[in-house]
Coordinates of C-alpha atoms in Angstrom, one line a residue:
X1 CA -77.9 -265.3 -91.6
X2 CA -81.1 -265.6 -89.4
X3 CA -83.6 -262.5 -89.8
X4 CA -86.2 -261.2 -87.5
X5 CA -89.6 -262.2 -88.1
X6 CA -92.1 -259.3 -88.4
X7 CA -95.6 -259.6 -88.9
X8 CA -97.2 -256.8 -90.7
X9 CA -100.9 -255.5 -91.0
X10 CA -101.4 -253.2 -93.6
X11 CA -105.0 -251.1 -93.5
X12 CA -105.8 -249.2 -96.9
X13 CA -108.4 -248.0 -99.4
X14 CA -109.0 -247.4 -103.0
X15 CA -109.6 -243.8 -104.1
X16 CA -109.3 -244.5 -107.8
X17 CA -110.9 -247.8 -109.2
X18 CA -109.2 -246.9 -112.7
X19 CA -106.0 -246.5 -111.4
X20 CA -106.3 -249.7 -108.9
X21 CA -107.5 -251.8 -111.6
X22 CA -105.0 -250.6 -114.2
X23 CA -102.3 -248.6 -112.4
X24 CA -100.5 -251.9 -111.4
X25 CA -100.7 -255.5 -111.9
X26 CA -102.1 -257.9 -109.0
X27 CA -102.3 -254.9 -106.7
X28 CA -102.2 -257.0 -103.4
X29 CA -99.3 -259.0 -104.3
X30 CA -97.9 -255.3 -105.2
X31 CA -99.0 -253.9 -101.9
X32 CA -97.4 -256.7 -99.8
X33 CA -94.5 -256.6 -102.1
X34 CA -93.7 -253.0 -101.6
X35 CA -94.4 -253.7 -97.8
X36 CA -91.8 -256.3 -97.2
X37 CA -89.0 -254.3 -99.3
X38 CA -90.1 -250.9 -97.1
X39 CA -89.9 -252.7 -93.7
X40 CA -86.4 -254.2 -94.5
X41 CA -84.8 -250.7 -95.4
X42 CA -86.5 -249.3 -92.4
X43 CA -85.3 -251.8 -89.9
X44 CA -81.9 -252.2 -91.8
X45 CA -80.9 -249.1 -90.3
X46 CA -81.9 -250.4 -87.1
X47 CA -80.3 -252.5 -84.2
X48 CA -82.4 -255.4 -83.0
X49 CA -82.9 -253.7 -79.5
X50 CA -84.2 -250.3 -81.6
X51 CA -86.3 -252.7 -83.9
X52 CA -88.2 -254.5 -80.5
X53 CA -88.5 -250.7 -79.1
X54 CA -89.6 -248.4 -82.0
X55 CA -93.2 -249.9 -83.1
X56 CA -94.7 -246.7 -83.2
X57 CA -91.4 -245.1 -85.0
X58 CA -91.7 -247.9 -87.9
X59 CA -95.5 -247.7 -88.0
X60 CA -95.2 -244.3 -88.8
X61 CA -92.6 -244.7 -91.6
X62 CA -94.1 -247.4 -93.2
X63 CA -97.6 -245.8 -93.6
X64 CA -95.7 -242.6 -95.0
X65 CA -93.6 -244.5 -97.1
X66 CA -96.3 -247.3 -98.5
X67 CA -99.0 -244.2 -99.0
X68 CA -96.7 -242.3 -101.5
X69 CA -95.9 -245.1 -103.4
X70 CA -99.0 -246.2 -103.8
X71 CA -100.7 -243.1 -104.8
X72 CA -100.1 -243.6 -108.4
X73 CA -102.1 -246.8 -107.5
X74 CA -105.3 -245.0 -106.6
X75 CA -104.8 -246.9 -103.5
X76 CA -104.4 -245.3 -99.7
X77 CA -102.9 -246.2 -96.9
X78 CA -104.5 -245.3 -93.7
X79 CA -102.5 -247.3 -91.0
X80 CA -99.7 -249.8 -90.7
X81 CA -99.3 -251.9 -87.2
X82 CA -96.4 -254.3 -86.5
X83 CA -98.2 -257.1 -84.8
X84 CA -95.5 -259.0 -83.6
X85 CA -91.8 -258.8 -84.1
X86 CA -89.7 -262.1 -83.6
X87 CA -86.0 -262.0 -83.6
X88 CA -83.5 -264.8 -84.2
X89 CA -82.8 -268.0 -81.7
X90 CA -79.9 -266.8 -80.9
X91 CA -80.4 -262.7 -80.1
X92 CA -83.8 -264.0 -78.4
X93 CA -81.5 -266.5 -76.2
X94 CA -79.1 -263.4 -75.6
X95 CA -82.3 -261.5 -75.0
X96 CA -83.8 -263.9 -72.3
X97 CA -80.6 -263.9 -70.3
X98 CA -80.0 -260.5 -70.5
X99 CA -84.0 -259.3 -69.4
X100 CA -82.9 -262.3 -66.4
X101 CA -79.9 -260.7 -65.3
X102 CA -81.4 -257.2 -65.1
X103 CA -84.1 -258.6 -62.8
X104 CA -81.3 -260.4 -60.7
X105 CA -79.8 -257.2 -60.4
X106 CA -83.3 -254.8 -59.9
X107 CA -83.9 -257.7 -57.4
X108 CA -80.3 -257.4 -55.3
X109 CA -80.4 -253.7 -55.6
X110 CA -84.1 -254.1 -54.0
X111 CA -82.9 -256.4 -51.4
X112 CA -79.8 -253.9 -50.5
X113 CA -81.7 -251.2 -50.1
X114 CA -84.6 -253.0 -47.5
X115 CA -81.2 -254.5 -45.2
X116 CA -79.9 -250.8 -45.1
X117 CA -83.5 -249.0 -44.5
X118 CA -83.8 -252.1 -41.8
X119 CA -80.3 -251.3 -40.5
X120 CA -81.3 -247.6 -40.5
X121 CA -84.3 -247.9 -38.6
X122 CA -83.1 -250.4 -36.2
X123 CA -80.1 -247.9 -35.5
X124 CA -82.4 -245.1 -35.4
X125 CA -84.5 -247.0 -32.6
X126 CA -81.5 -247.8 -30.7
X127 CA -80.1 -244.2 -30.5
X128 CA -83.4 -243.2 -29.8
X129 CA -83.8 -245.7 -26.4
X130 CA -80.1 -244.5 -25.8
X131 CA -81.2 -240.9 -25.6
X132 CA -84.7 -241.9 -23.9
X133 CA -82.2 -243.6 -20.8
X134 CA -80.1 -241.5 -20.5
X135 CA -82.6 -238.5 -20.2
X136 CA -84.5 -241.1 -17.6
X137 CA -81.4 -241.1 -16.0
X138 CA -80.3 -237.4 -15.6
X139 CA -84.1 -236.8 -13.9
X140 CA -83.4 -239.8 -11.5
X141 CA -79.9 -237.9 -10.5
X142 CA -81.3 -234.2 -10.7
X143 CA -84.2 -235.2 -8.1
X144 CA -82.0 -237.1 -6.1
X145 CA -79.9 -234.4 -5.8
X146 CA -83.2 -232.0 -5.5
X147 CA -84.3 -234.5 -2.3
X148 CA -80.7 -234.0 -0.4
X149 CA -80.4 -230.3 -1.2
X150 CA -84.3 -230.1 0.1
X151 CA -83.3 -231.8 3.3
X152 CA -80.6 -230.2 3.7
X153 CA -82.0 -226.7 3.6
X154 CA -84.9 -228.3 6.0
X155 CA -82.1 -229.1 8.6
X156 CA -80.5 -226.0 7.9
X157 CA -84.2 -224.0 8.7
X158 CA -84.4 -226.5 11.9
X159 CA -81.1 -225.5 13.3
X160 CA -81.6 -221.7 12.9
X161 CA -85.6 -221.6 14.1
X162 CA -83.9 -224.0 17.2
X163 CA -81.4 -220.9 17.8
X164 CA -83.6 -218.3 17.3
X165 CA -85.9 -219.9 20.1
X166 CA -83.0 -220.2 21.9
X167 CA -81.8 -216.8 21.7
X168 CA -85.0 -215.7 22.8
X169 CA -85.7 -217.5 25.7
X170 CA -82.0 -216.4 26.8
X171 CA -80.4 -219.3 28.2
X172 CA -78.2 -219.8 31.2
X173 CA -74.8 -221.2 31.1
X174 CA -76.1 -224.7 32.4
X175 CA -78.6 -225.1 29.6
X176 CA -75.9 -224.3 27.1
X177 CA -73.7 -227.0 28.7
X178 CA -76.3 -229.1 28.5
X179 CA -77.0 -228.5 24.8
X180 CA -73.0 -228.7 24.0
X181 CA -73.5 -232.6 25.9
X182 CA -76.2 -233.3 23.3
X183 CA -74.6 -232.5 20.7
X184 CA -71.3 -234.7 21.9
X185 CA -73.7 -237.3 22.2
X186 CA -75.0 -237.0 18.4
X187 CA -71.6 -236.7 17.3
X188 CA -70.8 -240.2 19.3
X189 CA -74.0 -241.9 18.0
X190 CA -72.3 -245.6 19.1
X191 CA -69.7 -245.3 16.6
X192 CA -66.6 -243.6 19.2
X193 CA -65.3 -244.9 21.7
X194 CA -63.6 -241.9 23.4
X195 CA -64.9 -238.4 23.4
X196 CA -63.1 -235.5 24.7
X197 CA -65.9 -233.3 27.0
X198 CA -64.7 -229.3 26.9
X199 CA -63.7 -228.4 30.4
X200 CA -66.9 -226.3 30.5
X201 CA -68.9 -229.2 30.9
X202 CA -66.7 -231.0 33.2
X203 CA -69.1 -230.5 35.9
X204 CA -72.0 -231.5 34.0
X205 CA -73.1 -234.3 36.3
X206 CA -73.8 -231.8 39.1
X207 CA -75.7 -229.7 36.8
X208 CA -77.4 -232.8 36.0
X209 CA -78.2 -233.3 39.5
X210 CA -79.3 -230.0 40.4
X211 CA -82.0 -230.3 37.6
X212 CA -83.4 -233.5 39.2
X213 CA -83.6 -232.0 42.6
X214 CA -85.6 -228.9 40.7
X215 CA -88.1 -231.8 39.4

């Protein structure tokens, strides 16, 4: 069965030269000793992923449990650091290719997310020149509308001021015969061929006439 490697640094003083010298035999050998046996209970209880994840967890065990049992030692420890922590060929394999696939994955789930904001903002901007025509558009038809209901009403004022003056200057029968021919020939303009004339203005010709002779 393949282990993790751990490499350990243990920091530590000696409060009691009596008890250092005499308290235990070969007191470094004891030290790292007690150090290897504490590390493997700790870690025993441990998965590999907790082991690589909880330094500060197993720093903090370690120097609790090394500095009670190594009181009676006259000896204290003051810190314990996991320098490096190496797991098996085979976990670290699993390892590799796991860490890979989580960055194929943080990498996809990146790449999604920039096609859908680009999607987003591309249909954004679309809808957005959609509403800008359509709006450019409605004022096109509202002021074309404006300009025929504008010349309208001016033809409409024309015709009334031309009736009014008419009314006023109280026209004879002739110069409403002649005004009823005008209008006959408007309403012709080149485009019919046969008009019917009222009876009224039947004998426009010698009105016509008359008015020459006048001139």
């Amino acid at each position: 069965m393949q282990l993790c490697q751990i490499d350990t640094v243990v920091y530590f003083q000696i409060t009691d030269p009596k008890l250092y010298t005499y308290g235990v035999e070969r007191p470094l050998s004891a030290i790292e000793n007690l150090t290897a046996t504490t590390l493997r209970n700790i870690i025993g209880d441990m998965t590999v992923d907790e082991t690589l994840t909880s330094r500060d967890i197993i720093n903090t065990k370690m120097r609790q449990e090394l500095d009670d049992a190594t009181d009676p030692w006259g000896i204290k420890v003051n810190r314990v650091e996991l320098k490096s922590i190496l797991p098996p060929n085979d976990i670290r394999i699993a390892m590799e290719k796991e860490m890979k696939a989580e960055r194929e994955k943080r990498a996809k789930i990146l790449e999604a997310q920039a096609t859908r904001e680009s999607a987003i903002l591309v249909a954004e901007g679309e809808k957005q020149s959609a509403i800008l025509r359509a709006e450019a558009e409605k004022e096109v038809k509202i002021k074309e509308a404006e300009g025929k209901a504008q010349a309208i009403l001016e033809i409409q004022k024309a015709e009334a001021e031309a009736i009014k003056i008419l009314n006023e200057a109280k026209p004879t029968k002739e110069i409403l015969a002649l005004k009823s021919f005008t209008t006959f020939e408007k309403v012709a303009d080149g485009k019919s061929t046969k008009i019917l004339i009222p009876s009224e203005i039947q004998n426009l010709a010698g009105f016509m006439q008359a008015i020459k002779e006048i001139k």
